[in-house]
Amino acid sequence: MNFSISLTINGARRNVELDDPRTTLLDLLRERLDLTGTKKGCDRGQCGACTVIVDGRRINSCLALALSLDGADVRTIEGVAQAGRLHPVQEAFIAHDGLQCGFCTPGQIMSAIGLIQEGQAGDDPERVREGMSGNLCRCGAYQGITAAVLTAQKALAAASRKEVA
Amino acid sequence: MNTFDYVRPATIRDAVAAAAEPGAAYLAAGTNLLDLMKGGISAPTRLVDVTHLPGLDRIEDLPDGSVRIGALVRNADLAYHGDFARRFPAIAEALLSGASGQLRNAATVGGNLLQRTRCPYFYDPASACNKRNPGAGCDARGGDNRLHAILGWSESCIATHPSDFCVALVALDAVVEVEGRAARREIPLETFHRLPGDTPDRETMLEPGEMIVAVRLPAAAARFAAHARYLKVRERTSYAFAVVSAAAALRREADVIVEARLALGGVAMKPWRAREAEQILAGAPANLSLFRRAAAAGLAAAKPSGDNTYKIELAQGVVVRALTLAAAGTPERMPALPGSPFAASSGVRTHA
Amino acid sequence: MPDIALTRAPAHVRHGSNIGQPLTRRDGVLKVTGAAKYAADQHPAGMLHAVLAVSSIARGRVAFLDVAAAKAHPGVVEVITPANRPTLAQDPDEKSDPFMFRLDLLQSDRVRYANQPIAVVIAETLEAATEGAAQLAPRYEVEPARVGLDAAESFVPPAVGVGNPAQVTRGDVEAGLAASTRKTAETYETPAQFHNPMEPHAIVAAWDGDTLSIDTPSQGLAVAQARLAGLFGIPPDNIHIRSPFLGGGFGCKGFISGPQILGAIAARAVGRPVKLVLRREQMFGPVGHRAPTRQTLRLGADQDGNLLALDHHTKTISSTFDDFFEPASDASHTLYGSAAIVTSHEAVRGDIGTPLFMRAPGEATGSVALESAIDEMAQACGMDPLAFRLKNYAEVEPISGRPFSSKALRECYRQGAERFGWARRPLAPRRMRDADGLLVGWGVGTATFPALMFAGNAKAVLRRDGSGVMEIGAHDMGQGAWTALAQIAADALGLDIDQLEFRSGTSDLPDAGIAGGSAHTATAGMAIHNAGADVIARLANLATNDQRSPLFGAGNAGVIARDGRLLRRDDESRSERYADILGRAGLAQIEGHGTGAADAAAQADYAMHAHGAVFAEVKVDPDLGQMRATRVVGAFAAGRIINPRMVQSQLQGGMIWGVSFALHEQAVIDPRSGRPMNANLAEYHIPVNADVPSLEAILVEERDPHVNALGIKGVGEIGITGTAGAVANAVWHATGIRVRKFPITIDRLIEPR
């Protein structure tokens, strides 16, 4: 059975023909749309490597059925840097060495962007740590990750204050 | 994953009709269902996608003072709803102690109630499990069962219910609103989940095709806002299921407890409402010795189902601490580590 | 003391500024934008998906696979089972060297462990291949599984770890114990652990005649190439492996695994490129793990707290069909100055996948037991655990009597203790609480790891335009090789790092040795260093023999290479650019080669280890038993630090592994079926971000003239050692309860009560 869905991916509207109802958003991105930046670490919603932002919220794409996302707005790691300029979260991850092997990194970054947008953790390191605990890092880059999120949060908060002013 | 039919009904009635067929399952966010399907534990041949049904994602104040939470409200949205979290802080704290930010953003209220046990033998198709396969046996007995039930278990099944949200809801007498082929009906959450008995495969009171449309908190549930906490003991600081948890809610006048609500998680196949403990607490002055008596009463019927004798003492400790935390008062701000023994600055000394 | 050659041609000295700089990760932009391609990200045209079916029993045979049902699933193209697996040139069970581990490549229907591959399903889509594998619905003839350390009769293995003797003795331990005022004897148990890198093993394989091109994560490109060549009966040069990025290794990607090879077999069978990716549960069996151990330590000390005897015995387990024995007892060879030491191992065989090197193999496992035992003896002697360790500080390597090549451990203890605030620690346990009434405990552990080197080669090129190229088949699994090695290369070529093209990560480049044993920076770094020296020497010869060069005749005095110029050492005003030297010689480029290898003579004369001191604070809820490692400070001395930023990250990562070892990770194996019951990332607990709120690594300065010319020791694994023990000791200090079974979980803390 074929299904036709419409997704906005990184700002671009796409019509997607799904030949298999079982396809998750993760496998749609990676295996059919050649957007391999999002990684599969466990496929069971237990590691966060597959985190993307759907309709403004960070979710595990491995547990999202593509079919049920008709009309959704999807943001992946490929859409984060704009016109060759890194996002403050990306810059902060590099500056604080919040990555080692890099496999969990796209998920960490999408999760961080989502966390900052949720606006609950603010500049409290403990809340940031808790909020980022859905992204496992076996290399153990947590110190750098937390520092990166705090730095980026500050930069983004300052930027939005500037906008408002 | 097996292949399946996918339908997206426009109305609740259509949804119920589609789901009443054998082999059908409701799909909300899918954070539990898809996991079960990938693991080969569930294999529905039809998925009934309810995520676009209208009117099920609201949090409504009803004229009688109760609050109705639509079944499609996301866990995160409920926990971060300012007004709801102020009135029902233990529920908000329970929600925020569960899963991860990503999962809470997707998972729905209805899905949380219907999530399946995480018993490793249930999750392993190669193991014998009476829940998956009635009569097959229970490999958890005599196996890795250090995290299994100490209350309400049977020879057929020693699994536990993994939800934090449900524990707090049960403490506050939540009611489940259900739509089926017949008229809408209501089931108290406390009886919604079934203990295993001889039929561990029958987990809830739902009839085939019935759909949860809402969870309602009675007006009385809002009386505990000043003294309501959720406490969750687990083997990691975050992103782990409870070993034992408790929701404790009190109404105090000076140092006397007027009314107490207490439910335990991680100890049985349903949240365990500790009414004997509540009775001991009611009308008594709040102090450690009272809390210990209440804990002892609450766990009096507890029995190890395997290598989990420690859970009985642990559960007593969780009850005492949850009551202590509740008695001290709901913190003004949600702790950075919701439900955690390490949620600092509670102002409560854990030990003299 | 032997002469150590600092460079190949001592007259040519490098004055680089790249080494030592805390450059940010050079592959950082690729990784943070999702542009870094890992194996499973590749999609060659015509590619099919392969999924493994694995055994749910630990021992027996596969009696039936429903191949017809699998093939009937829409999209399934082929099913490979032992019945139709294409012939290999070599028996997967052949073992012509100790590190040629036996593989499960569908050579028979026999099952030797749970999650052993038993079939490969190939399909047009991943969904079809996955469900096709499930449709096989295997039926088994089950035999009783032999599970755990008491599963069978034990024996003394012929060798342990990398080929060390199972038993080593120095002095007379029984006499030492007899003479001791205080004696302790305790048994510690560590569980099975699985590497669980975030990237599951994956392979994209494509054949072109007898040429095989693969994308797969590898810590050992050349070894993988050789193994594949043997199995497929083709020349190694026919095999091209690309591994520019690995999503973590920790030892499980050091040797090419059965599942990866099955992907290549599948590609050959269907004549199209195939991608095979392991599912997370399939990471628990066929790609190695750390075996459980039961370690008994007997210590004896005199009335002043001097160790007189140290007996460290380990019991461990290997598979029924191959040998790897976790060398935990060897941890007692190098740290504490006991007059008499005996270390021994015994093993059983069980129905498990063959264990493998897993981050600090033997060192981590032995360390948690040794550091706990040392603490227990310190307690028996009424001494502060740090003071006890200092009392028994070894000035020469205890087991061999050799001097250390360098050992800044005292400074590590001092700096770490000061940073941590150790001086305020009460001696007795259960004496500290925080403002919320949580129990607080402080523990210390000593970290140590051998400074190993393997053998590697590099090729250096200087080009007419003044830029340089360094080629080496090295590996970056997150440790920062692409940055640190490029820094070494830039210095070796006397260039700014941006003038250098650093090529690595494929088997088409010179063999750099396995990225393991914390040896890669030293091995590859020295190969690069020597290749640079070689090409600079050749360039220098062109100049010093050319009358037209300002460097003419400088041969004896030597030249210096810096910033793309050669300068006379005795008169730096006389210099010229590489570009000009090459231009005048009419050369487009000039090449050099270099090898990095251990200096056998130096290794014989000196004990070479990196060291550290780790201090941990653990908070424990007094009634609920939940624990949290709230502060960990580690001070490490590892010789020359190429990039302090990368090294900090490695040490912190290692310390998190140590916290995990002490408090979190364990594979739970059902004693009846032999199946791991927590083969997933929800229940196999590695720390989450909130588990490690405060972690600090201090780099203690240390110069080692003996380990290699660059003075590099390696830091990938040392972080675990010392940390697991420090955390365990902190739990005791917080609670007064000594748990000797790891990980220390709530039930193990509560149970004794």
mmCIF file of N, CA and C in Angstrom, chain B residues 37-120:
data_model
loop_
_atom_site.group_PDB
_atom_site.id
_atom_site.type_symbol
_atom_site.label_atom_id
_atom_site.label_comp_id
_atom_site.label_asym_id
_atom_site.label_seq_id
_atom_site.Cartn_x
_atom_site.Cartn_y
_atom_site.Cartn_z
ATOM 1 N N MET B 37 6.322 -3.267 19.116
ATOM 2 C CA MET B 37 6.265 -3.885 17.788
ATOM 3 C C MET B 37 7.668 -4.197 17.284
ATOM 4 N N LYS B 38 8.607 -3.299 17.523
ATOM 5 C CA LYS B 38 9.978 -3.562 17.081
ATOM 6 C C LYS B 38 10.562 -4.750 17.818
ATOM 7 N N GLY B 39 10.120 -4.941 19.038
ATOM 8 C CA GLY B 39 10.634 -6.053 19.830
ATOM 9 C C GLY B 39 9.908 -7.363 19.572
ATOM 10 N N GLY B 40 8.918 -7.323 18.706
ATOM 11 C CA GLY B 40 8.182 -8.540 18.418
ATOM 12 C C GLY B 40 7.253 -8.964 19.540
ATOM 13 N N ILE B 41 6.957 -8.039 20.469
ATOM 14 C CA ILE B 41 6.093 -8.388 21.601
ATOM 15 C C ILE B 41 4.638 -8.122 21.253
ATOM 16 N N SER B 42 4.427 -7.055 20.496
ATOM 17 C CA SER B 42 3.083 -6.751 20.000
ATOM 18 C C SER B 42 3.106 -6.833 18.486
ATOM 19 N N ALA B 43 2.064 -7.359 17.911
ATOM 20 C CA ALA B 43 2.033 -7.442 16.447
ATOM 21 C C ALA B 43 0.623 -7.147 15.926
ATOM 22 N N PRO B 44 0.145 -5.939 16.192
ATOM 23 C CA PRO B 44 -1.188 -5.616 15.675
ATOM 24 C C PRO B 44 -1.169 -5.585 14.157
ATOM 25 N N THR B 45 -2.258 -5.964 13.549
ATOM 26 C CA THR B 45 -2.332 -5.956 12.093
ATOM 27 C C THR B 45 -3.025 -4.697 11.585
ATOM 28 N N ARG B 46 -3.529 -3.922 12.529
ATOM 29 C CA ARG B 46 -4.124 -2.648 12.124
ATOM 30 C C ARG B 46 -3.787 -1.613 13.193
ATOM 31 N N LEU B 47 -3.305 -0.458 12.730
ATOM 32 C CA LEU B 47 -3.069 0.647 13.654
ATOM 33 C C LEU B 47 -4.115 1.722 13.411
ATOM 34 N N VAL B 48 -4.755 2.118 14.476
ATOM 35 C CA VAL B 48 -5.792 3.149 14.409
ATOM 36 C C VAL B 48 -5.201 4.423 14.994
ATOM 37 N N ASP B 49 -4.828 5.329 14.118
ATOM 38 C CA ASP B 49 -4.126 6.543 14.527
ATOM 39 C C ASP B 49 -5.124 7.548 15.082
ATOM 40 N N VAL B 50 -5.022 7.805 16.376
ATOM 41 C CA VAL B 50 -5.985 8.711 17.024
ATOM 42 C C VAL B 50 -5.437 10.117 17.213
ATOM 43 N N THR B 51 -4.206 10.356 16.748
ATOM 44 C CA THR B 51 -3.564 11.624 17.087
ATOM 45 C C THR B 51 -4.252 12.840 16.489
ATOM 46 N N HIS B 52 -5.076 12.647 15.474
ATOM 47 C CA HIS B 52 -5.726 13.804 14.875
ATOM 48 C C HIS B 52 -7.180 13.950 15.295
ATOM 49 N N LEU B 53 -7.628 13.119 16.228
ATOM 50 C CA LEU B 53 -9.009 13.254 16.683
ATOM 51 C C LEU B 53 -9.166 14.582 17.413
ATOM 52 N N PRO B 54 -10.223 15.278 17.095
ATOM 53 C CA PRO B 54 -10.378 16.614 17.681
ATOM 54 C C PRO B 54 -10.848 16.554 19.134
ATOM 55 N N GLY B 55 -10.465 17.560 19.891
ATOM 56 C CA GLY B 55 -11.056 17.751 21.217
ATOM 57 C C GLY B 55 -10.481 16.900 22.316
ATOM 58 N N LEU B 56 -9.422 16.136 22.028
ATOM 59 C CA LEU B 56 -8.902 15.247 23.061
ATOM 60 C C LEU B 56 -7.603 15.768 23.661
ATOM 61 N N ASP B 57 -7.228 16.995 23.297
ATOM 62 C CA ASP B 57 -5.943 17.498 23.779
ATOM 63 C C ASP B 57 -6.105 18.724 24.674
ATOM 64 N N ARG B 58 -7.214 18.779 25.345
ATOM 65 C CA ARG B 58 -7.460 19.950 26.196
ATOM 66 C C ARG B 58 -7.363 19.587 27.666
ATOM 67 N N ILE B 59 -7.026 20.595 28.465
ATOM 68 C CA ILE B 59 -7.097 20.485 29.925
ATOM 69 C C ILE B 59 -8.223 21.428 30.348
ATOM 70 N N GLU B 60 -9.285 20.844 30.838
ATOM 71 C CA GLU B 60 -10.486 21.660 31.092
ATOM 72 C C GLU B 60 -10.863 21.678 32.562
ATOM 73 N N ASP B 61 -11.234 22.845 33.014
ATOM 74 C CA ASP B 61 -11.852 22.945 34.341
ATOM 75 C C ASP B 61 -13.356 22.765 34.185
ATOM 76 N N LEU B 62 -13.895 21.800 34.927
ATOM 77 C CA LEU B 62 -15.326 21.518 34.828
ATOM 78 C C LEU B 62 -16.089 22.244 35.943
ATOM 79 N N PRO B 63 -17.361 22.449 35.735
ATOM 80 C CA PRO B 63 -18.157 23.237 36.699
ATOM 81 C C PRO B 63 -18.106 22.675 38.124
ATOM 82 N N ASP B 64 -17.981 21.364 38.271
ATOM 83 C CA ASP B 64 -17.999 20.808 39.632
ATOM 84 C C ASP B 64 -16.641 20.904 40.323
ATOM 85 N N GLY B 65 -15.703 21.593 39.699
ATOM 86 C CA GLY B 65 -14.392 21.775 40.308
ATOM 87 C C GLY B 65 -13.388 20.729 39.897
ATOM 88 N N SER B 66 -13.848 19.747 39.141
ATOM 89 C CA SER B 66 -12.893 18.727 38.704
ATOM 90 C C SER B 66 -12.160 19.217 37.461
ATOM 91 N N VAL B 67 -11.128 18.495 37.118
ATOM 92 C CA VAL B 67 -10.304 18.839 35.951
ATOM 93 C C VAL B 67 -10.286 17.646 35.015
ATOM 94 N N ARG B 68 -10.578 17.914 33.762
ATOM 95 C CA ARG B 68 -10.530 16.835 32.781
ATOM 96 C C ARG B 68 -9.315 17.033 31.888
ATOM 97 N N ILE B 69 -8.526 15.983 31.788
ATOM 98 C CA ILE B 69 -7.329 16.016 30.938
ATOM 99 C C ILE B 69 -7.580 15.120 29.741
ATOM 100 N N GLY B 70 -7.566 15.685 28.571
ATOM 101 C CA GLY B 70 -7.794 14.902 27.365
ATOM 102 C C GLY B 70 -6.722 13.839 27.170
ATOM 103 N N ALA B 71 -7.110 12.719 26.619
ATOM 104 C CA ALA B 71 -6.190 11.589 26.470
ATOM 105 C C ALA B 71 -5.013 11.902 25.560
ATOM 106 N N LEU B 72 -5.148 12.885 24.688
ATOM 107 C CA LEU B 72 -4.047 13.193 23.776
ATOM 108 C C LEU B 72 -3.157 14.323 24.278
ATOM 109 N N VAL B 73 -3.418 14.794 25.485
ATOM 110 C CA VAL B 73 -2.514 15.805 26.041
ATOM 111 C C VAL B 73 -1.143 15.159 26.211
ATOM 112 N N ARG B 74 -0.096 15.849 25.734
ATOM 113 C CA ARG B 74 1.263 15.305 25.854
ATOM 114 C C ARG B 74 1.719 15.411 27.307
ATOM 115 N N ASN B 75 2.474 14.454 27.735
ATOM 116 C CA ASN B 75 3.007 14.420 29.106
ATOM 117 C C ASN B 75 3.683 15.743 29.448
ATOM 118 N N ALA B 76 4.526 16.244 28.554
ATOM 119 C CA ALA B 76 5.255 17.486 28.831
ATOM 120 C C ALA B 76 4.294 18.659 28.969
ATOM 121 N N ASP B 77 3.301 18.722 28.101
ATOM 122 C CA ASP B 77 2.360 19.846 28.139
ATOM 123 C C ASP B 77 1.601 19.865 29.451
ATOM 124 N N LEU B 78 1.244 18.697 29.943
ATOM 125 C CA LEU B 78 0.527 18.634 31.210
ATOM 126 C C LEU B 78 1.441 19.070 32.351
ATOM 127 N N ALA B 79 2.649 18.544 32.362
ATOM 128 C CA ALA B 79 3.567 18.851 33.463
ATOM 129 C C ALA B 79 3.922 20.330 33.502
ATOM 130 N N TYR B 80 4.017 20.957 32.349
ATOM 131 C CA TYR B 80 4.429 22.353 32.288
ATOM 132 C C TYR B 80 3.252 23.329 32.230
ATOM 133 N N HIS B 81 2.049 22.796 32.326
ATOM 134 C CA HIS B 81 0.875 23.674 32.358
ATOM 135 C C HIS B 81 0.845 24.350 33.726
ATOM 136 N N GLY B 82 1.111 25.661 33.746
ATOM 137 C CA GLY B 82 1.326 26.360 35.014
ATOM 138 C C GLY B 82 0.225 26.137 36.022
ATOM 139 N N ASP B 83 -0.997 26.306 35.574
ATOM 140 C CA ASP B 83 -2.129 26.196 36.491
ATOM 141 C C ASP B 83 -2.279 24.749 36.990
ATOM 142 N N PHE B 84 -2.159 23.818 36.088
ATOM 143 C CA PHE B 84 -2.302 22.406 36.477
ATOM 144 C C PHE B 84 -1.197 22.019 37.452
ATOM 145 N N ALA B 85 0.044 22.412 37.147
ATOM 146 C CA ALA B 85 1.169 22.030 37.992
ATOM 147 C C ALA B 85 1.051 22.649 39.385
ATOM 148 N N ARG B 86 0.465 23.831 39.458
ATOM 149 C CA ARG B 86 0.279 24.474 40.781
ATOM 150 C C ARG B 86 -0.746 23.722 41.601
ATOM 151 N N ARG B 87 -1.785 23.261 40.944
ATOM 152 C CA ARG B 87 -2.864 22.579 41.689
ATOM 153 C C ARG B 87 -2.532 21.129 41.981
ATOM 154 N N PHE B 88 -1.758 20.524 41.101
ATOM 155 C CA PHE B 88 -1.453 19.093 41.259
ATOM 156 C C PHE B 88 0.058 18.857 41.149
ATOM 157 N N PRO B 89 0.812 19.437 42.064
ATOM 158 C CA PRO B 89 2.282 19.382 41.941
ATOM 159 C C PRO B 89 2.841 17.955 41.949
ATOM 160 N N ALA B 90 2.218 17.051 42.682
ATOM 161 C CA ALA B 90 2.761 15.683 42.714
ATOM 162 C C ALA B 90 2.608 15.015 41.356
ATOM 163 N N ILE B 91 1.543 15.349 40.654
ATOM 164 C CA ILE B 91 1.362 14.775 39.321
ATOM 165 C C ILE B 91 2.394 15.347 38.365
ATOM 166 N N ALA B 92 2.604 16.657 38.451
ATOM 167 C CA ALA B 92 3.613 17.281 37.590
ATOM 168 C C ALA B 92 4.990 16.704 37.893
ATOM 169 N N GLU B 93 5.286 16.561 39.169
ATOM 170 C CA GLU B 93 6.602 16.028 39.542
ATOM 171 C C GLU B 93 6.753 14.584 39.061
ATOM 172 N N ALA B 94 5.682 13.819 39.188
ATOM 173 C CA ALA B 94 5.731 12.431 38.706
ATOM 174 C C ALA B 94 5.977 12.396 37.204
ATOM 175 N N LEU B 95 5.262 13.212 36.464
ATOM 176 C CA LEU B 95 5.452 13.239 35.001
ATOM 177 C C LEU B 95 6.889 13.589 34.658
ATOM 178 N N LEU B 96 7.433 14.613 35.325
ATOM 179 C CA LEU B 96 8.771 15.080 34.963
ATOM 180 C C LEU B 96 9.867 14.135 35.419
ATOM 181 N N SER B 97 9.535 13.210 36.314
ATOM 182 C CA SER B 97 10.541 12.237 36.743
ATOM 183 C C SER B 97 10.611 11.060 35.782
ATOM 184 N N GLY B 98 9.674 10.992 34.871
ATOM 185 C CA GLY B 98 9.611 9.824 33.998
ATOM 186 C C GLY B 98 10.277 10.050 32.652
ATOM 187 N N ALA B 99 10.855 9.018 32.120
ATOM 188 C CA ALA B 99 11.383 8.993 30.752
ATOM 189 C C ALA B 99 12.405 10.098 30.520
ATOM 190 N N SER B 100 12.334 10.722 29.339
ATOM 191 C CA SER B 100 13.267 11.775 28.972
ATOM 192 C C SER B 100 12.462 12.921 28.377
ATOM 193 N N GLY B 101 13.121 14.048 28.193
ATOM 194 C CA GLY B 101 12.446 15.196 27.608
ATOM 195 C C GLY B 101 11.811 14.865 26.266
ATOM 196 N N GLN B 102 12.528 14.113 25.463
ATOM 197 C CA GLN B 102 12.011 13.762 24.135
ATOM 198 C C GLN B 102 10.756 12.900 24.248
ATOM 199 N N LEU B 103 10.821 11.905 25.114
ATOM 200 C CA LEU B 103 9.681 11.004 25.246
ATOM 201 C C LEU B 103 8.487 11.726 25.850
ATOM 202 N N ARG B 104 8.733 12.622 26.818
ATOM 203 C CA ARG B 104 7.631 13.356 27.430
ATOM 204 C C ARG B 104 6.955 14.301 26.445
ATOM 205 N N ASN B 105 7.728 14.780 25.482
ATOM 206 C CA ASN B 105 7.146 15.672 24.474
ATOM 207 C C ASN B 105 6.167 14.951 23.576
ATOM 208 N N ALA B 106 6.387 13.677 23.377
ATOM 209 C CA ALA B 106 5.562 12.919 22.439
ATOM 210 C C ALA B 106 4.453 12.138 23.140
ATOM 211 N N ALA B 107 4.802 11.512 24.248
ATOM 212 C CA ALA B 107 3.876 10.564 24.887
ATOM 213 C C ALA B 107 2.605 11.262 25.360
ATOM 214 N N THR B 108 1.498 10.554 25.251
ATOM 215 C CA THR B 108 0.200 11.115 25.621
ATOM 216 C C THR B 108 -0.270 10.567 26.962
ATOM 217 N N VAL B 109 -1.253 11.238 27.525
ATOM 218 C CA VAL B 109 -1.858 10.803 28.790
ATOM 219 C C VAL B 109 -2.419 9.402 28.638
ATOM 220 N N GLY B 110 -3.169 9.181 27.568
ATOM 221 C CA GLY B 110 -3.760 7.860 27.357
ATOM 222 C C GLY B 110 -2.693 6.790 27.211
ATOM 223 N N GLY B 111 -1.657 7.110 26.464
ATOM 224 C CA GLY B 111 -0.584 6.159 26.247
ATOM 225 C C GLY B 111 0.143 5.829 27.541
ATOM 226 N N ASN B 112 0.302 6.814 28.392
ATOM 227 C CA ASN B 112 0.984 6.589 29.670
ATOM 228 C C ASN B 112 0.212 5.583 30.516
ATOM 229 N N LEU B 113 -1.103 5.712 30.506
ATOM 230 C CA LEU B 113 -1.907 4.780 31.304
ATOM 231 C C LEU B 113 -1.815 3.357 30.772
ATOM 232 N N LEU B 114 -1.668 3.245 29.456
ATOM 233 C CA LEU B 114 -1.724 1.928 28.831
ATOM 234 C C LEU B 114 -0.362 1.318 28.571
ATOM 235 N N GLN B 115 0.697 1.990 29.001
ATOM 236 C CA GLN B 115 2.015 1.416 28.744
ATOM 237 C C GLN B 115 2.150 0.073 29.435
ATOM 238 N N ARG B 116 2.952 -0.801 28.806
ATOM 239 C CA ARG B 116 3.094 -2.167 29.291
ATOM 240 C C ARG B 116 4.269 -2.267 30.262
ATOM 241 N N THR B 117 4.301 -3.354 30.973
ATOM 242 C CA THR B 117 5.396 -3.570 31.897
ATOM 243 C C THR B 117 6.735 -3.637 31.167
ATOM 244 N N ARG B 118 7.807 -3.326 31.890
ATOM 245 C CA ARG B 118 9.141 -3.473 31.297
ATOM 246 C C ARG B 118 9.852 -4.710 31.852
ATOM 247 N N CYS B 119 9.120 -5.635 32.379
ATOM 248 C CA CYS B 119 9.719 -6.890 32.812
ATOM 249 C C CYS B 119 10.525 -7.466 31.656
ATOM 250 N N PRO B 120 11.794 -7.788 31.870
ATOM 251 C CA PRO B 120 12.632 -8.253 30.756
ATOM 252 C C PRO B 120 12.151 -9.554 30.128
#
